[in-house]
mmCIF file of C-alpha atoms and ligand atoms in Angstrom:
data_model
loop_
_atom_site.group_PDB
_atom_site.id
_atom_site.type_symbol
_atom_site.label_atom_id
_atom_site.label_comp_id
_atom_site.label_asym_id
_atom_site.label_seq_id
_atom_site.Cartn_x
_atom_site.Cartn_y
_atom_site.Cartn_z
ATOM 1 C CA MET A 15 -42.041 -13.958 13.208
ATOM 2 C CA GLY A 16 -38.570 -13.873 11.628
ATOM 3 C CA PHE A 17 -37.423 -16.705 13.883
ATOM 4 C CA ILE A 18 -40.405 -18.925 12.971
ATOM 5 C CA ALA A 19 -40.019 -18.140 9.254
ATOM 6 C CA LYS A 20 -36.328 -19.120 9.359
ATOM 7 C CA LEU A 21 -37.072 -22.341 11.243
ATOM 8 C CA VAL A 22 -39.877 -23.331 8.848
ATOM 9 C CA TYR A 23 -37.624 -22.613 5.860
ATOM 10 C CA GLU A 24 -34.790 -24.702 7.313
ATOM 11 C CA GLN A 25 -37.069 -27.587 8.273
ATOM 12 C CA ALA A 26 -39.501 -27.709 5.328
ATOM 13 C CA GLY A 27 -38.211 -25.369 2.607
ATOM 14 C CA ILE A 28 -41.424 -23.347 2.948
ATOM 15 C CA VAL A 29 -40.948 -19.607 2.448
ATOM 16 C CA ILE A 30 -43.325 -17.591 4.632
ATOM 17 C CA ARG A 31 -43.716 -14.339 2.725
ATOM 18 C CA GLU A 32 -44.439 -11.097 4.560
ATOM 19 C CA HIS A 33 -48.044 -10.854 3.393
ATOM 20 C CA LYS A 34 -48.693 -14.352 4.830
ATOM 21 C CA GLU A 35 -47.380 -13.550 8.317
ATOM 22 C CA ALA A 36 -50.782 -12.686 9.810
ATOM 23 C CA MET A 37 -52.238 -15.935 8.484
ATOM 24 C CA THR A 38 -49.296 -17.889 9.907
ATOM 25 C CA ARG A 39 -49.779 -16.249 13.315
ATOM 26 C CA GLY A 40 -53.408 -17.386 13.208
ATOM 27 C CA ARG A 41 -52.322 -20.939 12.430
ATOM 28 C CA LEU A 42 -49.837 -20.923 15.301
ATOM 29 C CA ALA A 43 -52.570 -19.929 17.763
ATOM 30 C CA ARG A 44 -53.638 -23.563 18.138
ATOM 31 C CA ARG A 45 -50.090 -24.604 19.086
ATOM 32 C CA VAL A 46 -49.834 -21.715 21.556
ATOM 33 C CA LYS A 47 -53.090 -22.880 23.142
ATOM 34 C CA ALA A 48 -52.226 -26.593 23.080
ATOM 35 C CA LEU A 49 -48.995 -25.887 24.968
ATOM 36 C CA GLY A 50 -50.725 -23.624 27.498
ATOM 37 C CA LEU A 51 -48.693 -20.599 26.397
ATOM 38 C CA GLY A 52 -49.875 -16.997 26.281
ATOM 39 C CA SER A 53 -48.592 -15.672 22.938
ATOM 40 C CA VAL A 54 -46.617 -16.385 19.768
ATOM 41 C CA SER A 55 -43.604 -14.695 21.425
ATOM 42 C CA GLU A 56 -43.780 -17.227 24.259
ATOM 43 C CA TYR A 57 -44.067 -19.976 21.641
ATOM 44 C CA CYS A 58 -40.872 -18.702 19.952
ATOM 45 C CA ALA A 59 -39.078 -18.705 23.305
ATOM 46 C CA PHE A 60 -40.243 -22.308 23.874
ATOM 47 C CA LEU A 61 -38.998 -23.354 20.411
ATOM 48 C CA LYS A 62 -35.512 -22.165 21.391
ATOM 49 C CA THR A 63 -35.320 -24.608 24.327
ATOM 50 C CA PRO A 64 -33.996 -28.201 23.994
ATOM 51 C CA ALA A 65 -37.437 -29.475 25.102
ATOM 52 C CA ALA A 66 -38.876 -28.223 21.804
ATOM 53 C CA ALA A 67 -37.463 -30.955 19.532
ATOM 54 C CA ASP A 68 -40.794 -32.826 19.534
ATOM 55 C CA GLU A 69 -42.632 -29.610 18.726
ATOM 56 C CA ILE A 70 -41.001 -29.102 15.301
ATOM 57 C CA PRO A 71 -43.297 -31.561 13.440
ATOM 58 C CA GLU A 72 -46.300 -29.905 15.139
ATOM 59 C CA LEU A 73 -45.061 -26.499 14.016
ATOM 60 C CA ILE A 74 -44.729 -27.752 10.432
ATOM 61 C CA ASN A 75 -48.196 -29.364 10.575
ATOM 62 C CA ALA A 76 -49.608 -26.042 11.775
ATOM 63 C CA VAL A 77 -48.066 -23.862 9.050
ATOM 64 C CA THR A 78 -48.638 -26.023 5.967
ATOM 65 C CA THR A 79 -51.437 -25.157 3.550
ATOM 66 C CA ASN A 80 -53.282 -28.375 2.752
ATOM 67 C CA HIS A 81 -55.984 -27.204 0.363
ATOM 68 C CA THR A 82 -56.839 -29.960 -2.128
ATOM 69 C CA SER A 83 -59.813 -31.670 -3.766
ATOM 70 C CA PHE A 84 -60.773 -34.772 -5.741
ATOM 71 C CA TYR A 85 -59.797 -34.573 -9.417
ATOM 72 C CA ARG A 86 -58.343 -31.087 -8.903
ATOM 73 C CA GLU A 87 -56.935 -29.915 -12.246
ATOM 74 C CA ARG A 88 -58.762 -32.688 -13.998
ATOM 75 C CA HIS A 89 -56.653 -32.575 -17.177
ATOM 76 C CA HIS A 90 -53.849 -34.463 -15.400
ATOM 77 C CA PHE A 91 -56.168 -37.336 -14.460
ATOM 78 C CA ASP A 92 -57.527 -37.441 -18.013
ATOM 79 C CA HIS A 93 -53.980 -37.563 -19.378
ATOM 80 C CA LEU A 94 -53.042 -40.334 -16.948
ATOM 81 C CA ARG A 95 -56.187 -42.324 -17.718
ATOM 82 C CA LYS A 96 -56.276 -41.917 -21.477
ATOM 83 C CA GLU A 97 -52.657 -41.470 -22.583
ATOM 84 C CA VAL A 98 -50.275 -42.843 -19.969
ATOM 85 C CA LEU A 99 -51.802 -45.879 -18.267
ATOM 86 C CA PRO A 100 -53.193 -47.690 -21.341
ATOM 87 C CA ARG A 101 -49.709 -47.599 -22.907
ATOM 88 C CA LEU A 102 -47.978 -48.722 -19.695
ATOM 89 C CA VAL A 103 -50.469 -51.553 -19.208
ATOM 90 C CA GLN A 104 -49.914 -52.730 -22.761
ATOM 91 C CA GLU A 105 -46.128 -52.617 -22.316
ATOM 92 C CA ARG A 106 -45.984 -54.269 -18.901
ATOM 93 C CA SER A 107 -48.803 -56.812 -18.821
ATOM 94 C CA GLY A 108 -48.097 -60.518 -18.912
ATOM 95 C CA ARG A 109 -44.671 -60.363 -17.293
ATOM 96 C CA ARG A 110 -45.892 -59.104 -13.898
ATOM 97 C CA GLY A 111 -44.362 -55.783 -14.922
ATOM 98 C CA ARG A 112 -44.370 -52.906 -12.466
ATOM 99 C CA ILE A 113 -46.099 -49.549 -12.626
ATOM 100 C CA ARG A 114 -45.091 -47.036 -9.950
ATOM 101 C CA ILE A 115 -46.679 -43.653 -9.256
ATOM 102 C CA TRP A 116 -45.485 -41.185 -6.617
ATOM 103 C CA CYS A 117 -47.849 -38.539 -5.301
ATOM 104 C CA SER A 118 -45.342 -36.329 -3.497
ATOM 105 C CA ALA A 119 -47.554 -33.731 -1.751
ATOM 106 C CA ALA A 120 -50.594 -35.889 -1.098
ATOM 107 C CA SER A 121 -52.237 -33.788 1.631
ATOM 108 C CA SER A 122 -55.426 -35.401 3.013
ATOM 109 C CA GLY A 123 -55.670 -38.026 0.272
ATOM 110 C CA GLU A 124 -57.966 -36.533 -2.360
ATOM 111 C CA GLU A 125 -55.190 -36.488 -4.973
ATOM 112 C CA PRO A 126 -53.850 -40.048 -4.481
ATOM 113 C CA TYR A 127 -57.397 -41.485 -4.327
ATOM 114 C CA SER A 128 -58.179 -39.727 -7.605
ATOM 115 C CA ILE A 129 -55.045 -41.331 -9.067
ATOM 116 C CA ALA A 130 -56.120 -44.741 -7.710
ATOM 117 C CA ALA A 131 -59.633 -44.295 -9.131
ATOM 118 C CA VAL A 132 -58.539 -43.643 -12.716
ATOM 119 C CA SER A 133 -55.846 -46.319 -12.428
ATOM 120 C CA ARG A 134 -58.329 -48.972 -11.318
ATOM 121 C CA ASP A 135 -60.539 -47.967 -14.230
ATOM 122 C CA VAL A 136 -57.703 -48.711 -16.665
ATOM 123 C CA LEU A 137 -56.311 -51.768 -14.859
ATOM 124 C CA GLY A 138 -59.685 -53.421 -14.282
ATOM 125 C CA SER A 139 -59.318 -56.700 -12.420
ATOM 126 C CA ARG A 140 -56.067 -57.745 -14.071
ATOM 127 C CA SER A 141 -53.471 -59.212 -11.737
ATOM 128 C CA ASP A 142 -50.568 -59.469 -14.174
ATOM 129 C CA ILE A 143 -49.258 -56.015 -13.235
ATOM 130 C CA ASP A 144 -47.597 -55.010 -9.980
ATOM 131 C CA PHE A 145 -49.185 -51.576 -9.524
ATOM 132 C CA LYS A 146 -48.479 -49.257 -6.573
ATOM 133 C CA ILE A 147 -48.997 -45.640 -5.613
ATOM 134 C CA LEU A 148 -46.713 -44.055 -3.031
ATOM 135 C CA ALA A 149 -48.408 -41.045 -1.413
ATOM 136 C CA THR A 150 -46.266 -38.810 0.791
ATOM 137 C CA ASP A 151 -46.522 -35.520 2.625
ATOM 138 C CA ILE A 152 -44.566 -33.732 5.334
ATOM 139 C CA ASP A 153 -47.707 -33.125 7.422
ATOM 140 C CA THR A 154 -48.567 -36.035 9.718
ATOM 141 C CA ASP A 155 -52.055 -34.673 10.533
ATOM 142 C CA VAL A 156 -53.200 -34.798 6.909
ATOM 143 C CA LEU A 157 -51.696 -38.260 6.458
ATOM 144 C CA VAL A 158 -53.898 -39.563 9.296
ATOM 145 C CA LYS A 159 -56.951 -38.173 7.457
ATOM 146 C CA ALA A 160 -55.754 -39.646 4.178
ATOM 147 C CA GLU A 161 -55.361 -43.128 5.661
ATOM 148 C CA ALA A 162 -58.820 -42.934 7.243
ATOM 149 C CA ALA A 163 -60.243 -42.215 3.746
ATOM 150 C CA VAL A 164 -63.457 -40.765 5.211
ATOM 151 C CA TYR A 165 -64.832 -37.576 3.627
ATOM 152 C CA PRO A 166 -68.002 -35.478 3.881
ATOM 153 C CA SER A 167 -70.329 -36.675 1.140
ATOM 154 C CA ASP A 168 -71.051 -33.128 -0.066
ATOM 155 C CA GLN A 169 -67.453 -32.972 -1.335
ATOM 156 C CA PHE A 170 -68.518 -35.285 -4.146
ATOM 157 C CA GLU A 171 -71.757 -33.635 -5.185
ATOM 158 C CA ARG A 172 -70.277 -31.365 -7.815
ATOM 159 C CA LEU A 173 -67.858 -33.885 -9.315
ATOM 160 C CA PRO A 174 -68.483 -34.679 -12.984
ATOM 161 C CA SER A 175 -70.725 -37.724 -13.333
ATOM 162 C CA ASP A 176 -68.287 -39.583 -15.591
ATOM 163 C CA ILE A 177 -65.495 -39.702 -12.989
ATOM 164 C CA ARG A 178 -67.301 -39.633 -9.631
ATOM 165 C CA PRO A 179 -68.315 -43.345 -9.707
ATOM 166 C CA LEU A 180 -64.667 -44.317 -10.229
ATOM 167 C CA LEU A 181 -64.015 -43.372 -6.578
ATOM 168 C CA LYS A 182 -66.217 -46.291 -5.455
ATOM 169 C CA LEU A 183 -67.608 -44.507 -2.400
ATOM 170 C CA GLU A 184 -69.145 -46.524 0.406
ATOM 171 C CA PRO A 185 -71.570 -45.223 3.062
ATOM 172 C CA HIS A 186 -69.841 -44.556 6.367
ATOM 173 C CA GLY A 187 -71.333 -44.057 9.806
ATOM 174 C CA GLY A 188 -74.558 -42.383 8.664
ATOM 175 C CA ARG A 189 -73.355 -38.832 9.444
ATOM 176 C CA GLY A 190 -73.153 -37.522 5.921
ATOM 177 C CA GLU A 191 -69.777 -39.147 5.389
ATOM 178 C CA VAL A 192 -68.523 -41.660 2.868
ATOM 179 C CA ARG A 193 -65.439 -43.831 2.677
ATOM 180 C CA ILE A 194 -63.216 -44.686 -0.248
ATOM 181 C CA SER A 195 -63.458 -48.418 -0.990
ATOM 182 C CA ASP A 196 -60.886 -50.882 0.353
ATOM 183 C CA ASP A 197 -60.004 -51.750 -3.219
ATOM 184 C CA LEU A 198 -58.676 -48.229 -3.932
ATOM 185 C CA ARG A 199 -57.153 -47.849 -0.463
ATOM 186 C CA ARG A 200 -55.087 -50.984 -0.933
ATOM 187 C CA MET A 201 -53.450 -49.478 -4.021
ATOM 188 C CA ILE A 202 -51.780 -46.721 -1.971
ATOM 189 C CA ALA A 203 -49.016 -46.638 0.658
ATOM 190 C CA PHE A 204 -49.059 -43.418 2.714
ATOM 191 C CA LYS A 205 -45.773 -42.264 4.277
ATOM 192 C CA ARG A 206 -44.331 -39.116 5.784
ATOM 193 C CA LEU A 207 -41.653 -37.657 3.528
ATOM 194 C CA ASN A 208 -40.058 -34.223 3.582
ATOM 195 C CA LEU A 209 -39.214 -33.169 0.025
ATOM 196 C CA ILE A 210 -36.118 -31.255 1.161
ATOM 197 C CA GLU A 211 -34.636 -34.193 3.061
ATOM 198 C CA ARG A 212 -33.175 -37.492 1.843
ATOM 199 C CA TRP A 213 -35.664 -39.774 0.067
ATOM 200 C CA PRO A 214 -35.498 -43.510 0.822
ATOM 201 C CA MET A 215 -36.889 -44.632 -2.564
ATOM 202 C CA SER A 216 -34.691 -45.550 -5.499
ATOM 203 C CA GLY A 217 -37.337 -45.494 -8.253
ATOM 204 C CA PRO A 218 -37.858 -45.681 -11.119
ATOM 205 C CA PHE A 219 -41.289 -44.023 -11.170
ATOM 206 C CA ASP A 220 -43.529 -43.912 -14.226
ATOM 207 C CA VAL A 221 -45.381 -40.843 -12.991
ATOM 208 C CA ILE A 222 -44.707 -38.244 -10.298
ATOM 209 C CA PHE A 223 -47.379 -35.816 -9.113
ATOM 210 C CA CYS A 224 -45.892 -32.730 -7.434
ATOM 211 C CA ARG A 225 -48.721 -30.253 -7.532
ATOM 212 C CA ASN A 226 -49.317 -27.038 -5.643
ATOM 213 C CA VAL A 227 -46.354 -27.337 -3.319
ATOM 214 C CA PHE A 228 -43.583 -25.714 -5.416
ATOM 215 C CA ILE A 229 -45.410 -22.408 -4.885
ATOM 216 C CA TYR A 230 -44.162 -22.471 -1.272
ATOM 217 C CA PHE A 231 -40.504 -23.082 -2.210
ATOM 218 C CA ASP A 232 -37.784 -20.771 -3.522
ATOM 219 C CA THR A 233 -36.017 -21.272 -6.862
ATOM 220 C CA GLN A 234 -33.039 -23.086 -5.369
ATOM 221 C CA THR A 235 -35.223 -25.599 -3.496
ATOM 222 C CA LYS A 236 -37.389 -26.227 -6.575
ATOM 223 C CA ALA A 237 -34.335 -26.761 -8.805
ATOM 224 C CA SER A 238 -32.800 -29.241 -6.387
ATOM 225 C CA ILE A 239 -36.053 -31.239 -5.990
ATOM 226 C CA LEU A 240 -36.564 -31.266 -9.765
ATOM 227 C CA ASP A 241 -33.093 -32.697 -10.324
ATOM 228 C CA ARG A 242 -33.905 -35.452 -7.868
ATOM 229 C CA PHE A 243 -37.277 -36.132 -9.541
ATOM 230 C CA VAL A 244 -35.482 -36.484 -12.874
ATOM 231 C CA GLY A 245 -33.135 -39.008 -11.253
ATOM 232 C CA LEU A 246 -36.119 -41.119 -10.142
ATOM 233 C CA LEU A 247 -38.248 -40.862 -13.300
ATOM 234 C CA ALA A 248 -37.914 -43.601 -15.908
ATOM 235 C CA PRO A 249 -37.158 -42.373 -19.455
ATOM 236 C CA GLY A 250 -40.526 -41.493 -21.022
ATOM 237 C CA ALA A 251 -42.148 -41.050 -17.582
ATOM 238 C CA PHE A 252 -44.275 -38.020 -16.659
ATOM 239 C CA LEU A 253 -44.148 -35.255 -14.066
ATOM 240 C CA TYR A 254 -47.275 -33.253 -13.244
ATOM 241 C CA LEU A 255 -46.904 -29.832 -11.604
ATOM 242 C CA GLY A 256 -49.667 -27.535 -10.313
ATOM 243 C CA HIS A 257 -51.488 -25.058 -12.564
ATOM 244 C CA SER A 258 -49.495 -21.987 -11.518
ATOM 245 C CA GLU A 259 -46.178 -23.796 -11.325
ATOM 246 C CA SER A 260 -43.441 -24.122 -13.891
ATOM 247 C CA LEU A 261 -39.840 -25.256 -13.960
ATOM 248 C CA PRO A 262 -37.518 -22.730 -12.273
ATOM 249 C CA GLN A 263 -35.495 -22.928 -15.503
ATOM 250 C CA PRO A 264 -35.702 -25.237 -18.539
ATOM 251 C CA HIS A 265 -34.408 -28.687 -17.622
ATOM 252 C CA PRO A 266 -32.395 -30.558 -20.285
ATOM 253 C CA GLN A 267 -34.177 -33.817 -19.454
ATOM 254 C CA LEU A 268 -37.752 -32.528 -19.140
ATOM 255 C CA ARG A 269 -39.933 -31.610 -22.104
ATOM 256 C CA LEU A 270 -43.228 -29.746 -21.674
ATOM 257 C CA ILE A 271 -45.868 -31.793 -23.506
ATOM 258 C CA GLY A 272 -49.145 -30.404 -22.115
ATOM 259 C CA ARG A 273 -50.592 -28.158 -19.391
ATOM 260 C CA THR A 274 -47.904 -28.461 -16.681
ATOM 261 C CA ILE A 275 -47.156 -31.995 -17.911
ATOM 262 C CA TYR A 276 -43.474 -32.812 -18.410
ATOM 263 C CA GLU A 277 -41.989 -35.882 -20.051
ATOM 264 C CA ARG A 278 -38.644 -37.241 -18.854
ATOM 265 C CA LEU A 279 -36.382 -37.469 -21.888
ATOM 266 C CA PRO A 280 -33.994 -40.436 -22.261
HETATM 267 C C1 LIG B 316 -51.685 -27.076 -1.178
HETATM 268 S S1 LIG B 316 -51.355 -28.753 -0.743
HETATM 269 C C2 LIG B 316 -51.435 -29.525 -2.338
HETATM 270 C C3 LIG B 316 -52.117 -30.875 -2.277
HETATM 271 C C4 LIG B 316 -52.260 -31.587 -3.612
HETATM 272 N N1 LIG B 316 -50.962 -31.877 -4.184
HETATM 273 C C5 LIG B 316 -53.103 -30.797 -4.576
HETATM 274 O O1 LIG B 316 -52.559 -30.215 -5.522
HETATM 275 O O2 LIG B 316 -54.324 -30.740 -4.411
HETATM 276 C C6 LIG B 316 -49.585 -28.695 -0.418
HETATM 277 C C7 LIG B 316 -49.090 -29.883 0.394
HETATM 278 O O3 LIG B 316 -47.660 -29.868 0.371
HETATM 279 C C8 LIG B 316 -47.194 -30.321 1.624
HETATM 280 N N2 LIG B 316 -45.798 -29.886 1.831
HETATM 281 C C9 LIG B 316 -45.334 -28.649 2.112
HETATM 282 N N3 LIG B 316 -44.000 -28.661 2.263
HETATM 283 C C10 LIG B 316 -43.595 -29.940 2.069
HETATM 284 C C11 LIG B 316 -42.330 -30.596 2.102
HETATM 285 N N4 LIG B 316 -41.195 -29.940 2.380
HETATM 286 N N5 LIG B 316 -42.292 -31.924 1.858
HETATM 287 C C12 LIG B 316 -43.434 -32.614 1.588
HETATM 288 N N6 LIG B 316 -44.656 -32.049 1.554
HETATM 289 C C13 LIG B 316 -44.744 -30.722 1.789
HETATM 290 C C14 LIG B 316 -48.181 -29.717 2.614
HETATM 291 O O4 LIG B 316 -48.183 -30.395 3.852
HETATM 292 C C15 LIG B 316 -49.504 -29.821 1.856
HETATM 293 O O5 LIG B 316 -50.231 -30.963 2.229
#
């Protein structure tokens, strides 16, 4: 397991802690089977061969934890909808001003569609603002699900009635599934992006969501990603982290202004 843990750390920054090794073995079982191998040891031996280059993304897809849900940690969506977007719209309307949001660990799409839903609510039908959400993740399997935008309808049953309609769900296929409307889907560009590699975007972003992924990284990786977020955030822009996440150390250009909400200082 040491070999796999080292490879996953080098490739994705994810630290596989000892108490998670059994779970990781379980997740690797599907790769072992897909390749017609007999055990995780055989899988490790395969990963050491030159033929394994194409297997690395599959390995990363297998070990990532993708748990997510619509409007998870609702306070961030309320802050975006009530505090951030109305001000940005007021500032930028009329001059075809831009608003840019980056959802940097988007998983299977629930988080970026929740962002799109509250954004559409604030933007309405106005066309005088160039609004875009970039949604990225390292895991190509979840990105396929996110682009499909099809979810079991029972996922929505317990959502609060004031925000559920904002998702504009449409019936899909008659098998207890629904689809997010084209209108919200068009607001988002999904791309594969590894947070520990080079990023092709130059910013500036008005909002960055980076929630429930820092928990898998060590302090050094978090500090380096945070510095790069700060470089891409416009002055006065916001960074949302997950509920159990905090800055590895205070950052001179980030001020905590709410529950895991940071403002980029000028
Ligand atoms: C637990 S999910 C969180 C999803 C969503 N942000 C939320 O809070 O509901 C963590 C996501 O981070 C992604 N991830 C892990 N390491 C990554 C990396 N190095 N670069 C980009 N995404 C990564 C995983 O693939 C997974 O989809």
